[in-house]
Coordinates of C-alpha atoms and ligand atoms in Angstrom, one line a residue:
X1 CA 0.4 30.0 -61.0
X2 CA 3.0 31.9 -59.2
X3 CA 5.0 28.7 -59.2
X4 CA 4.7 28.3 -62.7
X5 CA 5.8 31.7 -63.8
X6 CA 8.9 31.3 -61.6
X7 CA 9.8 28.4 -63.6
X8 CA 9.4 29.8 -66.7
X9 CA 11.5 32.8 -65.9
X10 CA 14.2 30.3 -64.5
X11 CA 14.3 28.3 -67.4
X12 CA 14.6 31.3 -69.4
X13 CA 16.7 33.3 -66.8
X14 CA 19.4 29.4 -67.4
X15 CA 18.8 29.5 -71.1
X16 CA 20.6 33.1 -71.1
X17 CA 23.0 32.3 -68.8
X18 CA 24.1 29.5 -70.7
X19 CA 23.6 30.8 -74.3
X20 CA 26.2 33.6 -73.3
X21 CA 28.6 31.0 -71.6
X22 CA 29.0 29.4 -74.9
X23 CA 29.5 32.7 -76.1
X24 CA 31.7 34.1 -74.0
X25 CA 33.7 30.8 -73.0
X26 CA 34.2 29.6 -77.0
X27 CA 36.8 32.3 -78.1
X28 CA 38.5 32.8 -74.6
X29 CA 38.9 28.9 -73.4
X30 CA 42.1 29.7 -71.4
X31 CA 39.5 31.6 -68.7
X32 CA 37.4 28.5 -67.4
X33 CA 39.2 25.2 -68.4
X34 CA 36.3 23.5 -67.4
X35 CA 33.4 25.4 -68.2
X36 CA 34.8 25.5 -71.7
X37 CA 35.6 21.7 -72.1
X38 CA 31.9 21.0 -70.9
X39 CA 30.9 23.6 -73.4
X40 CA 32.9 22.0 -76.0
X41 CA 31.3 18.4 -75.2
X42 CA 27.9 19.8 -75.3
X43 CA 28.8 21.3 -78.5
X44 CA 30.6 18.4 -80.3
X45 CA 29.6 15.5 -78.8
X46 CA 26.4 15.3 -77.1
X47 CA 24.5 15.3 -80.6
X48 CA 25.3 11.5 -80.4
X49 CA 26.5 11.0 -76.9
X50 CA 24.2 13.0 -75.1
X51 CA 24.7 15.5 -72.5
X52 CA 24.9 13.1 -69.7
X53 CA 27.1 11.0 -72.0
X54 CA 24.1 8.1 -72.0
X55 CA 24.0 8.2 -75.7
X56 CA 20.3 8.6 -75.5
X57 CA 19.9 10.9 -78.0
X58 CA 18.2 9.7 -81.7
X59 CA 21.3 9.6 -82.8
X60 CA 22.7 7.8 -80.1
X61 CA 20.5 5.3 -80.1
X62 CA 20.8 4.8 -83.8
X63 CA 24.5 4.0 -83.4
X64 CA 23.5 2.0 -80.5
X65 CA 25.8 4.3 -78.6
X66 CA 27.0 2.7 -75.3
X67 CA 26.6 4.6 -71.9
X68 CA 30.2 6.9 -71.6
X69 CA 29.1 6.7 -67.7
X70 CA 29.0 2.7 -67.7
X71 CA 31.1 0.3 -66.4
X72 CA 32.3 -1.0 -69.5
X73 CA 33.4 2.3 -70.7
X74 CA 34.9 3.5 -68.1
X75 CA 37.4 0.3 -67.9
X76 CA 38.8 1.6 -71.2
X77 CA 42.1 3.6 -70.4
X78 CA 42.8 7.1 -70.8
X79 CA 45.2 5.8 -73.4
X80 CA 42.2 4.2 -75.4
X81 CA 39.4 6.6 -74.9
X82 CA 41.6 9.2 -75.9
X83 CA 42.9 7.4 -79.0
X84 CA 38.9 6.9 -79.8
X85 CA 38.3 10.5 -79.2
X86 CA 41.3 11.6 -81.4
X87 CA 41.2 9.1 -83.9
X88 CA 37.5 8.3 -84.3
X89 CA 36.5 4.7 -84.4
X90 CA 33.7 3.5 -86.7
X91 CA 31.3 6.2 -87.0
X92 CA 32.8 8.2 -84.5
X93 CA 34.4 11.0 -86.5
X94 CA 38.2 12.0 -85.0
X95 CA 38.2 15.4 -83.3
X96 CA 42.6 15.5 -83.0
X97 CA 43.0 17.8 -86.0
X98 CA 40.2 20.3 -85.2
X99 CA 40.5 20.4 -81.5
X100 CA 44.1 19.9 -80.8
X101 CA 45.4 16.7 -78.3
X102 CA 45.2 19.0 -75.3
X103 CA 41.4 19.1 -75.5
X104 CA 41.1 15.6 -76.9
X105 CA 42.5 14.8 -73.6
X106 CA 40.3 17.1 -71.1
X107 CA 36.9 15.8 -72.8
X108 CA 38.0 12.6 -71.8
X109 CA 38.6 13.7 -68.4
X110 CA 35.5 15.1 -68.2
X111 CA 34.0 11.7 -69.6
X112 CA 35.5 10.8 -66.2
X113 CA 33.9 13.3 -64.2
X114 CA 30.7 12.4 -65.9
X115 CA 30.8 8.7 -64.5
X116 CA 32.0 10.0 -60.6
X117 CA 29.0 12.5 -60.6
X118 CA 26.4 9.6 -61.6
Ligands
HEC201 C1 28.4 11.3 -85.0 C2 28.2 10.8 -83.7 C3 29.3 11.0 -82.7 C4 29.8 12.2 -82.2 C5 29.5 13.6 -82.6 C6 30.8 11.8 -81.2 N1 30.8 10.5 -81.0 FE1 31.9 9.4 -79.7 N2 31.3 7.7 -80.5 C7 30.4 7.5 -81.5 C8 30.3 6.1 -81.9 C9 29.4 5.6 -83.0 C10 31.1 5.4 -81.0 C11 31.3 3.9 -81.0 C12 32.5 3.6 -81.9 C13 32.7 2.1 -82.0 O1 33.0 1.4 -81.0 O2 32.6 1.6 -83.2 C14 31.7 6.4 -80.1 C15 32.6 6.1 -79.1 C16 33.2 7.0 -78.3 C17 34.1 6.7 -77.2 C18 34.6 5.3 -76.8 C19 33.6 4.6 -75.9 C20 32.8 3.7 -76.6 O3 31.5 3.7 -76.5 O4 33.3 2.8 -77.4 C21 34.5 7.9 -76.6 C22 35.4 8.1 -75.5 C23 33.8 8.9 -77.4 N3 33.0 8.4 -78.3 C24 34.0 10.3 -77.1 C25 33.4 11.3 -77.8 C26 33.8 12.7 -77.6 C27 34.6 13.2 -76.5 C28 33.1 13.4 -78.6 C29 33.1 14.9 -78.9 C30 34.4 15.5 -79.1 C31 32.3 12.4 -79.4 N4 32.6 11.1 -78.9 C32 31.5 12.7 -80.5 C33 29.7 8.6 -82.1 C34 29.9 9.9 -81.9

């Protein structure tokens, strides 16, 4: 019982913690470069990919989204995923014009930090 209550306030006690993260890290992204880049993937581009980048989501798996973290993916170069990223590529929607090149290419480096952590 205790157990379980200590959980719950946790969870709760992380769901704050990180609801004011996005908050607080959003308008002020020069502060943590890559808190807010994690942010910003969470935000724009786990819907499909996921959080862990496994493309597991619904949505995901309806695009028949491959693993960011998998071998194949993570043979692409910089050059390519960022052009992906940037450009879009099938029903991946561009992200250059509303996120600016700089943050095209952190996301992808923290699509690399994703796959080194697995
Ligand atoms: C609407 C769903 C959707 C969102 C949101 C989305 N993607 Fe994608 N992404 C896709 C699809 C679909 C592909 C596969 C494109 C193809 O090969 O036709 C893809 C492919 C990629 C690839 C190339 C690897 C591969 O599987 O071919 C990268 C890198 C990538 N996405 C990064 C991102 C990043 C970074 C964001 C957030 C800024 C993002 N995506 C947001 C759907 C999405």
């Amino acid at each position: 019982m205790v157990n379980r209550m200590t959980k719950l306030f946790l969870t709760i006690g992380m769901a704050a913690v990180f609801g004011s993260l996005v908050w607080v890290t959003v308008p002020t992204v020069s502060g943590a470069p890559d808190d807010a880049t994690k942010t910003l993937y969470n935000q724009k581009c786990a819907s499909c990919h996921g959080m862990d980048g496994a493309g597991t989501t619904p949505m995901g798996k309806k695009l028949n989204l491959k693993d960011l973290k998998s071998k194949e993916v993570q043979a692409m170069t910089d050059a390519k995923l960022i052009e992906v990223t940037a450009k879009g590529k099938g029903k991946m929607p561009g992200y250059e014009k509303s996120l600016g090149a700089d943050k095209v290419k952190a996301l992808v480096g923290y699509i690399r930090e994703m796959a080194k952590k697995k």
